[in-house]
Short mmCIF file of C-alpha atoms in Angstrom, two decimals:
data_model
loop_
_atom_site.label_atom_id
_atom_site.label_comp_id
_atom_site.label_asym_id
_atom_site.label_seq_id
_atom_site.Cartn_x
_atom_site.Cartn_y
_atom_site.Cartn_z
CA MET R 1 -105.59 22.95 33.60
CA TYR R 2 -106.67 26.51 34.39
CA VAL R 3 -103.05 27.68 34.42
CA LEU R 4 -102.53 26.11 31.02
CA ILE R 5 -105.49 28.03 29.59
CA ARG R 6 -104.17 31.29 30.98
CA PHE R 7 -100.72 30.54 29.62
CA LYS R 8 -102.18 29.74 26.24
CA ARG R 9 -103.99 33.08 26.16
CA LYS R 10 -100.82 34.94 27.04
CA PHE R 11 -98.91 32.95 24.47
CA ILE R 12 -101.44 33.71 21.73
CA LYS R 13 -101.43 37.39 22.65
CA TYR R 14 -97.64 37.38 22.59
CA ILE R 15 -97.52 35.77 19.15
CA LYS R 16 -100.37 37.77 17.62
CA VAL R 17 -98.62 41.14 17.77
CA PRO R 18 -95.46 40.20 15.83
CA LEU R 19 -97.59 38.19 13.42
CA ASN R 20 -99.75 41.24 12.72
CA ARG R 21 -96.63 43.35 12.14
CA VAL R 22 -95.25 40.78 9.73
CA LEU R 23 -98.55 40.67 7.88
CA MET R 24 -98.62 44.45 7.63
CA LEU R 25 -95.07 44.47 6.29
CA PHE R 26 -95.98 41.78 3.79
CA GLU R 27 -98.97 43.80 2.61
CA LYS R 28 -96.79 46.88 2.20
CA CYS R 29 -94.29 44.90 0.15
CA MET R 30 -97.06 43.50 -2.02
CA ASN R 31 -98.42 46.99 -2.59
CA ILE R 32 -94.99 48.27 -3.59
CA TYR R 33 -94.54 45.28 -5.88
CA ASP R 34 -97.93 45.92 -7.49
CA THR R 35 -97.13 49.56 -8.17
CA LEU R 36 -93.76 48.63 -9.66
CA VAL R 37 -95.31 45.99 -11.90
CA SER R 38 -98.05 48.35 -13.06
CA GLN R 39 -95.43 50.99 -13.91
CA PHE R 40 -93.50 48.60 -16.14
CA ASN R 41 -96.56 47.33 -18.00
#
């Protein structure tokens, strides 16, 4: 049981970093999209 908890923590840590990068990329894309849309309006 204890090993499972430790593994879970490692797993979450391992997944969190790429997820954060993807979210940051998504935000950047949304910002670019917003500026493009505001330029055309």
